[in-house]
Coordinates of C-alpha atoms and ligand atoms in Angstrom, one line a residue:
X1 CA 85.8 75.8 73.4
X2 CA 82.5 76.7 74.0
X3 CA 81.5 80.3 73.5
X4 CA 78.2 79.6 75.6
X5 CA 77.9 80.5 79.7
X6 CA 75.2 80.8 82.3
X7 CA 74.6 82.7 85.2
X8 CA 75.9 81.3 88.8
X9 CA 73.0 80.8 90.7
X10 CA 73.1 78.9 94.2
X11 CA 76.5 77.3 93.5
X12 CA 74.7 76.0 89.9
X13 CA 75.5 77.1 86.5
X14 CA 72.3 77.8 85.0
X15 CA 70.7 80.1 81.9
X16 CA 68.5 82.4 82.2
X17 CA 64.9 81.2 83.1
X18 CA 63.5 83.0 79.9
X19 CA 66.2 81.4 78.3
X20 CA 66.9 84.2 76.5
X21 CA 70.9 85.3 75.6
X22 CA 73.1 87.9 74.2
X23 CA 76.2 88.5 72.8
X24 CA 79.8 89.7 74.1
X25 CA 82.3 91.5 71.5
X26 CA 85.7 92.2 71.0
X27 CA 85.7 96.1 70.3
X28 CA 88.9 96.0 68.5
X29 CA 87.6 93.4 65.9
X30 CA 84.3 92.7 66.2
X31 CA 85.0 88.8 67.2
X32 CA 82.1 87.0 69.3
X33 CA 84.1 86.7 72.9
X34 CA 80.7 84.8 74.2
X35 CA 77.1 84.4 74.8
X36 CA 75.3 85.0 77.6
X37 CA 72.6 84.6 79.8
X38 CA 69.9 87.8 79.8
X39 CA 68.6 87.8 82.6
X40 CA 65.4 89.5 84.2
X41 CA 63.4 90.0 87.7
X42 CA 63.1 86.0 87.7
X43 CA 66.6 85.3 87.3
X44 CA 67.6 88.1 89.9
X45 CA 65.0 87.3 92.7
X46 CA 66.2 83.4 92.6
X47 CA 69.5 84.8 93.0
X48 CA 68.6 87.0 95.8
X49 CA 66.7 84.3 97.7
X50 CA 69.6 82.4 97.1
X51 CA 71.8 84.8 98.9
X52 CA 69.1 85.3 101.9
X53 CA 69.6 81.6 102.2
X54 CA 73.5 81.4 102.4
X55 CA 73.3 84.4 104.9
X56 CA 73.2 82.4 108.2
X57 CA 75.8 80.1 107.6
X58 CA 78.2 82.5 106.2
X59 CA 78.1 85.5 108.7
X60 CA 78.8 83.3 111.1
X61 CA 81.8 81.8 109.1
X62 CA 84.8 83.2 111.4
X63 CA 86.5 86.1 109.0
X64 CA 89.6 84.5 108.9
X65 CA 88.1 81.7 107.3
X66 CA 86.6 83.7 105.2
X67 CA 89.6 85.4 104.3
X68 CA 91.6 82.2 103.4
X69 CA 88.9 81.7 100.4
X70 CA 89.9 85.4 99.5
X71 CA 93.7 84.3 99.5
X72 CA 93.6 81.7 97.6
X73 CA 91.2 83.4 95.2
X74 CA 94.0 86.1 94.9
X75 CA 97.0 83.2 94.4
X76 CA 94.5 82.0 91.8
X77 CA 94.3 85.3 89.7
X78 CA 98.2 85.5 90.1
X79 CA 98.6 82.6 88.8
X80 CA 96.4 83.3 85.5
X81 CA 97.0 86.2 85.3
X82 CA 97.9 86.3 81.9
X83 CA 95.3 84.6 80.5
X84 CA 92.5 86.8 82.3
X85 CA 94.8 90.6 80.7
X86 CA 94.8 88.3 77.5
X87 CA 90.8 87.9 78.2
X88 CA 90.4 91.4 79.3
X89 CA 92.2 92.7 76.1
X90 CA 89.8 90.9 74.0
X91 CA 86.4 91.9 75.5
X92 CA 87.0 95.7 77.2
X93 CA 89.8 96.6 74.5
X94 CA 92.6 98.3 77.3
X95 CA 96.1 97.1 75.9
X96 CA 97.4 94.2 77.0
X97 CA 100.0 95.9 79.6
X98 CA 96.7 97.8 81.2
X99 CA 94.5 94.6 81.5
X100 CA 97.3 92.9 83.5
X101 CA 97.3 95.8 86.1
X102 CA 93.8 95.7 86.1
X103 CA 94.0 91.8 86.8
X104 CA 96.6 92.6 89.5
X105 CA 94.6 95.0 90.8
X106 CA 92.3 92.4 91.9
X107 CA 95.0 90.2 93.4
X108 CA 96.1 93.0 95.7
X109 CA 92.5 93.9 96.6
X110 CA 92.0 90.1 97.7
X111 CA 95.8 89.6 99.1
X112 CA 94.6 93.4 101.0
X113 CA 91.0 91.9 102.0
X114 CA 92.7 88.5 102.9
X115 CA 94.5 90.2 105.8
X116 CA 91.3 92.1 106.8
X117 CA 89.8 88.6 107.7
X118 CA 92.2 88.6 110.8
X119 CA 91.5 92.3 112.1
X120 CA 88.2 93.9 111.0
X121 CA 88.9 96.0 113.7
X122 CA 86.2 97.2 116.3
X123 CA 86.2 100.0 119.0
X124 CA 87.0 99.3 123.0
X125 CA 86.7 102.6 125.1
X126 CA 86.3 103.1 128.4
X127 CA 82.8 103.0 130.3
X128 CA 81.9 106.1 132.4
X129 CA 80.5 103.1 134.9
X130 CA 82.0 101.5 137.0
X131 CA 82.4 97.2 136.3
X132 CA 80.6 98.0 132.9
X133 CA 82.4 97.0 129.3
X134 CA 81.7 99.4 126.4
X135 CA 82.3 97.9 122.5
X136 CA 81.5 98.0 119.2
X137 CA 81.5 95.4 116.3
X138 CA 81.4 95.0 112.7
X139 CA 78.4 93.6 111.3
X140 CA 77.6 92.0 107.8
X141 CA 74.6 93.7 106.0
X142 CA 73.0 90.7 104.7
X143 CA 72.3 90.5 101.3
X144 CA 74.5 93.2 99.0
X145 CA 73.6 94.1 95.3
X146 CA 76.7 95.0 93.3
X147 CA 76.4 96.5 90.0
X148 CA 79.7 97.6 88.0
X149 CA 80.9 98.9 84.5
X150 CA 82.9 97.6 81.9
X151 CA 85.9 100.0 82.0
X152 CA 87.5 97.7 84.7
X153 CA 85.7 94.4 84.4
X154 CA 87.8 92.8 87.0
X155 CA 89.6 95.4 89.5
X156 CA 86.3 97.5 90.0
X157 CA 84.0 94.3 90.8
X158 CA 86.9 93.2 93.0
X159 CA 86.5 95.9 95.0
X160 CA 83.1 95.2 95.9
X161 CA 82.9 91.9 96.4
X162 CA 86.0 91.0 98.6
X163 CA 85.6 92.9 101.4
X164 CA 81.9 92.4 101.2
X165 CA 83.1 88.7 101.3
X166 CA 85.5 89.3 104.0
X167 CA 82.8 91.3 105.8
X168 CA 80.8 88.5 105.9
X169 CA 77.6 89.5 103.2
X170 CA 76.3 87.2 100.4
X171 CA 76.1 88.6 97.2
X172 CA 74.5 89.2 94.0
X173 CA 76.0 90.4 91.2
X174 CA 74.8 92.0 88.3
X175 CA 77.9 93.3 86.1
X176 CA 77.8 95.5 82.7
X177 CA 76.5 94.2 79.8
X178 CA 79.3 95.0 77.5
X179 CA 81.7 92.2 79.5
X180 CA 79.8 89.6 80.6
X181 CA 82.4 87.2 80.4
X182 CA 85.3 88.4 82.2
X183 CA 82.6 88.4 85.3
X184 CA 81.9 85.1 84.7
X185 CA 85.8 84.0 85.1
X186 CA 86.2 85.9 88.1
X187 CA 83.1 84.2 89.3
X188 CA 84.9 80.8 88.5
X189 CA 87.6 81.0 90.3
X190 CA 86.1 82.1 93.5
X191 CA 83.7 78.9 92.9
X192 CA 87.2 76.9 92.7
X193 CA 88.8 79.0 95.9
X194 CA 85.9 77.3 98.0
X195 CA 83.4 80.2 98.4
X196 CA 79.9 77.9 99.9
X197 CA 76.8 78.1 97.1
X198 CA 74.6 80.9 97.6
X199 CA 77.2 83.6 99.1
X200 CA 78.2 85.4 95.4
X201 CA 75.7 84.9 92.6
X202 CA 75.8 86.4 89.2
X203 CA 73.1 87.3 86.6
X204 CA 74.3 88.9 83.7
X205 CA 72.4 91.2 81.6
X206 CA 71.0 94.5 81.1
X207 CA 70.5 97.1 83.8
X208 CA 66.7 97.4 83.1
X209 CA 65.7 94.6 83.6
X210 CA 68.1 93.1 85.7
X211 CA 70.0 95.6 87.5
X212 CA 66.9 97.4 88.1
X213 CA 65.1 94.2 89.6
X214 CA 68.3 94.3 91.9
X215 CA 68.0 97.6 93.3
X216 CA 63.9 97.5 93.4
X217 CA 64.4 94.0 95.9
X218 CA 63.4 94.1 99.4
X219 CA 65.4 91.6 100.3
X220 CA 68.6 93.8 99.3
X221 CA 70.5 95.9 102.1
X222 CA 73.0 97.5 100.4
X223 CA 73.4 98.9 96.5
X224 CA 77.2 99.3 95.8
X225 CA 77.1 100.9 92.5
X226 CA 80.0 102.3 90.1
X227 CA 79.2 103.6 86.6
X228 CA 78.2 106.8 85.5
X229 CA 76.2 109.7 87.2
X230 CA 72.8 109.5 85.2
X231 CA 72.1 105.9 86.5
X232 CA 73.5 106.5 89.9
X233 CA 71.4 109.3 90.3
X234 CA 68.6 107.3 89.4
X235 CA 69.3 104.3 91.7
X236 CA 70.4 106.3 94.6
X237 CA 66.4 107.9 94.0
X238 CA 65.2 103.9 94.0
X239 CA 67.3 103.1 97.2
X240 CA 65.9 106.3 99.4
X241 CA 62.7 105.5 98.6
X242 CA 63.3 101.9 99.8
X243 CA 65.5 103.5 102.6
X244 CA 68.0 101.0 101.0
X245 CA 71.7 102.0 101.6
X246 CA 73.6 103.0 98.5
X247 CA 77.3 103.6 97.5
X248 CA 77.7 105.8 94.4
X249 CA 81.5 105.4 92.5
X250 CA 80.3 107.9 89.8
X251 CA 82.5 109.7 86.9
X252 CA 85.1 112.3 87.1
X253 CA 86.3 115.4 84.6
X254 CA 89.5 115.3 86.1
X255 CA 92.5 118.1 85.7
X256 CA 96.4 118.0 86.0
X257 CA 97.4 121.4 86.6
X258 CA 100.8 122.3 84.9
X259 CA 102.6 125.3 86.9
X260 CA 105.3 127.4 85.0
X261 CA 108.0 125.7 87.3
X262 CA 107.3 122.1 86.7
X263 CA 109.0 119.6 84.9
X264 CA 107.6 120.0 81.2
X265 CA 108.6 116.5 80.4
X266 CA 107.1 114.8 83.1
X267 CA 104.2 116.5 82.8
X268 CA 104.0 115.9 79.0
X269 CA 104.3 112.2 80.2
X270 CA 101.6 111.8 82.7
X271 CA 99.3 114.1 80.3
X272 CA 99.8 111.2 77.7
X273 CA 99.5 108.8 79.9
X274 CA 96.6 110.1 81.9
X275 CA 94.7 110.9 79.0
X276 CA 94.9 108.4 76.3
X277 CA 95.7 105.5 78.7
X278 CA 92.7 103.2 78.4
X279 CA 91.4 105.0 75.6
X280 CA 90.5 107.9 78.2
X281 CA 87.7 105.2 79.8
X282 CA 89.1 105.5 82.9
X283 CA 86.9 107.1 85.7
X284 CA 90.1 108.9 86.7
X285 CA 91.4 109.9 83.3
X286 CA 93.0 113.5 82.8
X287 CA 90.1 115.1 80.7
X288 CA 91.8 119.0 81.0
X289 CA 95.4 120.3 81.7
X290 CA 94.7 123.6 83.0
X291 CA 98.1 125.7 82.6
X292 CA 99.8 128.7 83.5
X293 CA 101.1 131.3 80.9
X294 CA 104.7 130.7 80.7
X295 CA 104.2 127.6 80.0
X296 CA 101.3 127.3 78.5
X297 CA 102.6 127.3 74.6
X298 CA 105.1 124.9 75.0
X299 CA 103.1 122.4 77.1
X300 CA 100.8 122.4 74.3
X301 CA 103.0 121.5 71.6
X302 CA 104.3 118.7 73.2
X303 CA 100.9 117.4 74.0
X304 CA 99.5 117.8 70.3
X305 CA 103.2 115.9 68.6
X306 CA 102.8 113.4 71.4
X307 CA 99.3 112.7 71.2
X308 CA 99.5 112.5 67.0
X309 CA 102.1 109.7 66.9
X310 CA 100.0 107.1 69.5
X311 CA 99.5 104.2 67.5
X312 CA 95.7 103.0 67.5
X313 CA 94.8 99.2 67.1
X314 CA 94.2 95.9 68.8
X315 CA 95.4 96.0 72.3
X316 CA 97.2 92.6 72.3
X317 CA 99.8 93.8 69.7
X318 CA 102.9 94.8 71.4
X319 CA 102.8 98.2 69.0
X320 CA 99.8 99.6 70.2
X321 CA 99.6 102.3 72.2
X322 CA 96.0 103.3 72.5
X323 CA 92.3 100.5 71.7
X324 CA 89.3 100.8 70.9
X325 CA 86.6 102.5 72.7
X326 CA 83.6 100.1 74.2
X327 CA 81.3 100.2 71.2
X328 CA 79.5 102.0 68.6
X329 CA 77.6 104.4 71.0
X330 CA 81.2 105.7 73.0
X331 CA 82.6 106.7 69.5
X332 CA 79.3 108.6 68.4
X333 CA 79.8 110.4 72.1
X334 CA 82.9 111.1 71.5
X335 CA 83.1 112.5 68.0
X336 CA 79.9 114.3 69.5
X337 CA 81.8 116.3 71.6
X338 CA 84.8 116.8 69.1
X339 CA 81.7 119.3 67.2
X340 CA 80.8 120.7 70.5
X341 CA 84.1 121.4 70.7
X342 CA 84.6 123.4 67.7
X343 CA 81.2 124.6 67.5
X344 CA 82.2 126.8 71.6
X345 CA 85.5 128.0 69.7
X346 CA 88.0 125.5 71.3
X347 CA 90.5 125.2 68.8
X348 CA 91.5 121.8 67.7
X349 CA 95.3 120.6 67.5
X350 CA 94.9 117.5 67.0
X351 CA 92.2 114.5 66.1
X352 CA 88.9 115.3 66.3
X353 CA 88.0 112.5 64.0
X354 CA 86.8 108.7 63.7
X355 CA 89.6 106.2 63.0
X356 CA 88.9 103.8 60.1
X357 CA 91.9 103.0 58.2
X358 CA 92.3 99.5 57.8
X359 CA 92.3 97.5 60.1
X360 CA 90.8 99.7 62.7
X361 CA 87.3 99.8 60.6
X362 CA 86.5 96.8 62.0
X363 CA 86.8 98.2 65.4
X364 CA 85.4 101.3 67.7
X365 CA 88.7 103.7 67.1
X366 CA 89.0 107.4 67.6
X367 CA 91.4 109.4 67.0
X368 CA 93.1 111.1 70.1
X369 CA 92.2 114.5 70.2
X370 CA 93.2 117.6 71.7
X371 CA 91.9 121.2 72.0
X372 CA 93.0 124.1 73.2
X373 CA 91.9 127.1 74.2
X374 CA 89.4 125.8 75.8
X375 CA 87.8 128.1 78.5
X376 CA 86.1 126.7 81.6
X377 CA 82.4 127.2 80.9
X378 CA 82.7 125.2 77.7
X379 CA 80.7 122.0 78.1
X380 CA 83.6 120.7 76.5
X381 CA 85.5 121.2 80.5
X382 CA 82.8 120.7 82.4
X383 CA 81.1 117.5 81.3
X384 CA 82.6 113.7 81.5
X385 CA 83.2 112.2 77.7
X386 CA 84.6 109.3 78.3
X387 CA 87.0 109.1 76.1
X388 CA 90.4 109.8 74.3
X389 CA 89.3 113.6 74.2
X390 CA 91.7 116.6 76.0
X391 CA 91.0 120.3 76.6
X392 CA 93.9 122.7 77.4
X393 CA 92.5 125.3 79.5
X394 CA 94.8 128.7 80.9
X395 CA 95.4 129.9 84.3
X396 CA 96.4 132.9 85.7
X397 CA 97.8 131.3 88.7
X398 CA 97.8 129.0 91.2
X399 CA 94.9 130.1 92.8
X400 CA 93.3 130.4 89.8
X401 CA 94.0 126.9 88.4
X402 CA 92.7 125.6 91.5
X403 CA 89.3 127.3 91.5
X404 CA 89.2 126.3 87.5
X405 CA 90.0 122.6 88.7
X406 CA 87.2 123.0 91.6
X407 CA 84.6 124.7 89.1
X408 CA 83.3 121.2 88.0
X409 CA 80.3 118.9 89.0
X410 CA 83.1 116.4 90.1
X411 CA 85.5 115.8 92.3
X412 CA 87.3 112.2 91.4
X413 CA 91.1 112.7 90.8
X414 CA 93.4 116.0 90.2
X415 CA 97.1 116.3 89.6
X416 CA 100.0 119.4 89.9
X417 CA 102.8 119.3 88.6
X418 CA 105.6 122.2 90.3
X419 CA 108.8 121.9 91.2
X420 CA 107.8 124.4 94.4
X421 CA 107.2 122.4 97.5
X422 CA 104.9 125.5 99.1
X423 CA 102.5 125.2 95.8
X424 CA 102.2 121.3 96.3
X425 CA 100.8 122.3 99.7
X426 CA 98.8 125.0 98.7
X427 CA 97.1 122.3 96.5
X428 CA 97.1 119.6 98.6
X429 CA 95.3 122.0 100.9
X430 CA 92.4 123.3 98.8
X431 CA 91.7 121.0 95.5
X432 CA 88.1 119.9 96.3
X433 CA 88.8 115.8 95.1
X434 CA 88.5 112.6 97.3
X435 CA 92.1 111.5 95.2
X436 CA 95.1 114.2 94.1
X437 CA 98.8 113.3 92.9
X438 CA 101.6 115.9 93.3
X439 CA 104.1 115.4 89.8
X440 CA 102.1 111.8 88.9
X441 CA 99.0 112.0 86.4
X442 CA 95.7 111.7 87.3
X443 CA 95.2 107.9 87.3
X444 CA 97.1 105.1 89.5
X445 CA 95.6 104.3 93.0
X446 CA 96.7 102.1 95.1
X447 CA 94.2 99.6 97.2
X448 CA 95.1 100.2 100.6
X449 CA 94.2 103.8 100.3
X450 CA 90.5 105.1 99.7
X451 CA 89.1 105.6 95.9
X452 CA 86.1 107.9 95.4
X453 CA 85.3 111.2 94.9
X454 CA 83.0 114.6 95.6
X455 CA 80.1 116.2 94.6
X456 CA 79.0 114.7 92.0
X457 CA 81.3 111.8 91.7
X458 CA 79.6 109.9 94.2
X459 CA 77.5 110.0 97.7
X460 CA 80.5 110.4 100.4
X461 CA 81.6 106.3 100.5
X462 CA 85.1 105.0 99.7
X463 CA 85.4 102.0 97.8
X464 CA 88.5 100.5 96.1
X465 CA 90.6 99.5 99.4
X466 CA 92.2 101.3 102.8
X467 CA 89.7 101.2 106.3
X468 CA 86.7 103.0 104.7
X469 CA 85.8 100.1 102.8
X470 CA 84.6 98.3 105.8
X471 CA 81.8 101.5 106.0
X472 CA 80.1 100.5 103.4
X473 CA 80.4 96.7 103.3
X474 CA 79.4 96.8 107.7
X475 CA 76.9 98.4 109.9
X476 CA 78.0 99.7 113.8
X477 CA 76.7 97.4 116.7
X478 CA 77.3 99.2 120.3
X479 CA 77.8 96.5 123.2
X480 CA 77.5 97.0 126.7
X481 CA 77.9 94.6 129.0
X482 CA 77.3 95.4 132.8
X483 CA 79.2 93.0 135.3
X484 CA 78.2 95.2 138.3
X485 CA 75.1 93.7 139.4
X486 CA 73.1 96.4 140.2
X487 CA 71.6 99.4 138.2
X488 CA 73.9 101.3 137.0
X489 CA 72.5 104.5 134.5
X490 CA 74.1 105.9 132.4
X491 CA 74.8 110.1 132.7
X492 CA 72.3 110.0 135.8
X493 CA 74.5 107.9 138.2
X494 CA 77.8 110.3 137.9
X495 CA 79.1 110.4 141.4
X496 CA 79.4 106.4 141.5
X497 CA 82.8 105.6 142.6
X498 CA 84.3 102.0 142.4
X499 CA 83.0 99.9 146.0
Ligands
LIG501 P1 76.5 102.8 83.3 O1 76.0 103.7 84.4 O2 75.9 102.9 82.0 O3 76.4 101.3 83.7 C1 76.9 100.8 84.9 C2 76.1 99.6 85.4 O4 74.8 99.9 85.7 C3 76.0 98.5 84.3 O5 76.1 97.2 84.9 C4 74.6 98.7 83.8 O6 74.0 97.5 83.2 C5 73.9 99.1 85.1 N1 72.6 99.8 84.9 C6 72.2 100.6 83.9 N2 71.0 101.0 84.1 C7 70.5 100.6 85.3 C8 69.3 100.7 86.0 N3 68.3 101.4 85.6 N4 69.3 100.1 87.2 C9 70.3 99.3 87.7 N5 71.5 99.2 87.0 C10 71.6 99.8 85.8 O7 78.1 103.1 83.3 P2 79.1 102.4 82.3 O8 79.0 103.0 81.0 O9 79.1 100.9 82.4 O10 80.5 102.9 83.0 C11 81.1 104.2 82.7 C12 80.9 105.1 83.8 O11 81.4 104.6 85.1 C13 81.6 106.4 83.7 O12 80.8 107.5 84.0 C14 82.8 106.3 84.7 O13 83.3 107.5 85.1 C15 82.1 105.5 85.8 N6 83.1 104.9 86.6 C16 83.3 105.3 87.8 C17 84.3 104.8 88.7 C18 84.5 105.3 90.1 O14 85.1 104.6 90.9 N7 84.2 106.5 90.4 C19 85.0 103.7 88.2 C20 84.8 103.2 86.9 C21 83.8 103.8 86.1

């Protein structure tokens, strides 16, 4: 097979104009997954115009027939599913059993978008006129320029570009650089669903120059952008001064907070779980347990034998609990912080350290580590690593747990675990994140609700499923029709009656 792929350009497979390329890795072992086109301003504007083109005909494609190329795009994902987890495994690294939800993810977002096609609901409300008709549709955007991470190649991009599908945009696509080849998949099947040329295009390569040649294009409505906050910061800069629309999915420094009355075991599970799951590259993985006194020793036991005993390799063996990182640069940020760490006066329990034995030297491992004592000013709890790294920080209390959890530059995910059904409310009432779970980690949304964060996490959109993903994929357009035949005006004429 063919290690060699091009971009998706106007319903053609072509390589870059420059006909330039680079290469796609397997983190775990170093194996060449593929090679790829890298593309730059060229490649992206003939995508764009390509887009501009396909506009027309799409928009006025009648959603539900837009939505049946969604469903069957969805059946087809289902039906490979494996293969794509398989896929996933080798080029992101997530074990296997994590690259299949991240695979399914997508089939629910398109089986969820599939149904949007038949409602993509407006507003009807009452005139204050007399014989007048007062609504307001949907509208496409035009052209939307989606640009994603690597830490889920297929459920985050899947996000973006079905219900700008179903929402009737055309799209270019520019996803990360470090898997360029699970984009290219999911590009192929929605070729094979039936999507027309020219609605989704796809340039890989680098974000300067081609992501950047995305966001700088005129002919671009709409940046949807996840990744981290340094180059969302910058883009949403680029959009404003474009007065280009942006949606920021940024990172999180997320917190379970463990109350002396919880379940210790649970929690111990969802801590794992939350934490190491996906090697801690999820946007929504539990970076700091903040817990109360009573508990506070024990919790942190548990976490330090549990955490020691995850087994570290190649996600596609069935005895691996934890894989690789990205690449070379995630474990040098990583280990980075492991000497901030210790250089504040956290105290380390466990890890703190590359992992090279064997096998794993041929691969980005680190070892899963856990501080404690860690106090909330520490850089170490208030900035995002990205990685299988865990601070244990103490609260007095509830209240003061909370304010801990709310002291961050994020606002992405938080959990509590109690067992007291007034402090779940308390929680759910003043823990300052767009997603929170009561006795559940930190990680595990569902599509039909909203996924995003606050402050820093992102610019006020909801991506990732439920209603408010229609906000960002659609712009308002207010209808009034008159059927009076006269002039009627509005909040002058008030004392017209009915004649
Ligand atoms: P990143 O910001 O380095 O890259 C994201 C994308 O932006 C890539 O496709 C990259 O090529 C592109 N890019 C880079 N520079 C660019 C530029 N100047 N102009 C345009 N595009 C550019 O992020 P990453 O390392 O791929 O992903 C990890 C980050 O993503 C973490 O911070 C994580 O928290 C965040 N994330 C957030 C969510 C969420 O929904 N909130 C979900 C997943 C990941």
């Amino acid at each position: 097979m063919s290690l060699h792929y091009l971009n998706y350009i106007d319903g053609e497979w072509v390589p870059a104009t420059s006909g330039k390329t680079f290469e796609s890795f397997n983190p775990a072992t170093g194996e060449l997954i593929g090679v790829v086109p890298e593309s730059d301003a060229q490649d992206v504007a003939n995508a764009v115009g390509a887009a501009a083109r396909a506009f027309e005909k799409w928009r006025k494609t009648p959603a539900p027939h837009r939505a049946e190329i969604l469903h069957t795009a969805a059946d087809l994902i289902r039906a490979r599913k494996q293969q794509l987890g398989e896929l996933l495994t080798r080029e992101m690294g997530k074990v296997l059993p994590e690259a299949l939800g991240d695979v399914q993810e997508a089939v629910d977002m398109g089986m969820y978008m599939a149904g949007e096609g038949r409602r993509l609901n407006g507003l009807l409300v009452p005139s204050e006129l007399p014989n007048k008709w007062a609504m307001a549709v949907r509208d496409p955007l035009g052209v939307v320029g989606i640009i994603t991470p690597w830490n889920f190649p297929i459920a985050v991009p899947s996000w973006k570009i079905f219900p700008a599908l179903v929402c009737g945009n055309t799209i270019v696509w520019k996803p990360a650089e470090d898997t360029p080849v699970l984009a290219i998949e999911f590009v192929k099947i929605l070729e094979e669903a039936g999507l027309p040329p020219g609605v989704l295009n796809l340039v890989t390569g680098y974000g300067v120059p081609a992501g950047e040649a995305l966001v700088q294009d005129p002919r671009v409505k709409l940046i949807s952008f996840t990744g981290s906050n340094e180059i969302g910061k910058l883009i949403a800069v680029q959009c404003a001064q474009l007065g280009k629309r942006v949606s920021l999915e940024l990172g999180g420094k997320n917190a379970i907070i463990v109350l002396d009355d919880a379940d210790v075991d649970l929690a111990t599970d969802g801590i794992i779980w939350s934490a190491f799951g996906t090697s801690g590259q999820r946007c929504t993985a539990t970076s700091r347990v903040i817990v109360t006194p009573g508990i506070h020793t024990t919790l942190a036991e548990r976490i330090a034998n549990r955490a020691a005993h995850l087994r570290l390799g190649n996600g596609l063996l069935p005895t691996t609990d934890v894989g690789p990182l990205i690449n070379k640069n995630a474990v040098t940020k990583v280990h980075a912080y492991s000497e901030i760490g210790k250089g504040e006066g956290a105290q380390l329990l466990v890890g703190g350290d590359y992992a090279t034995e064997g096998e794993l030297a041929r691969g980005h491992f680190y070892k899963p580590t856990v501080f404690d004592n860690v106090t909330p000013k520490m850089r170490l709890a208030q900035e995002e690593i990205f990685g299988p790294s865990l601070s244990i920080l103490r609260a007095n209390s509830i209240d003061d747990a909370i304010q801990i959890n709310n002291s961050v530059n994020f606002g992405l995910s938080a959990s509590v675990y109690t067992s007291n059904v007034n402090q779940a409310f308390e929680a759910m009432r003043d823990i300052a994140t767009g997603i929170l779970y009561i006795n559940a980690g930190t990680i595990g949304s569902e599509v039909q609700l909203p996924f995003g964060g606050t402050r820093g996490t992102g610019n006020g959109h909801r991506e990732g499923g439920g209603p408010p993903v229609l906000e960002v994929f659609t712009e308002w357009k207010s209808i009034y029709v008159d059927y009076s035949g006269r002039l009627q005006r509005a909040q002058i004429d008030t004392d017209i009656l009915v004649s």
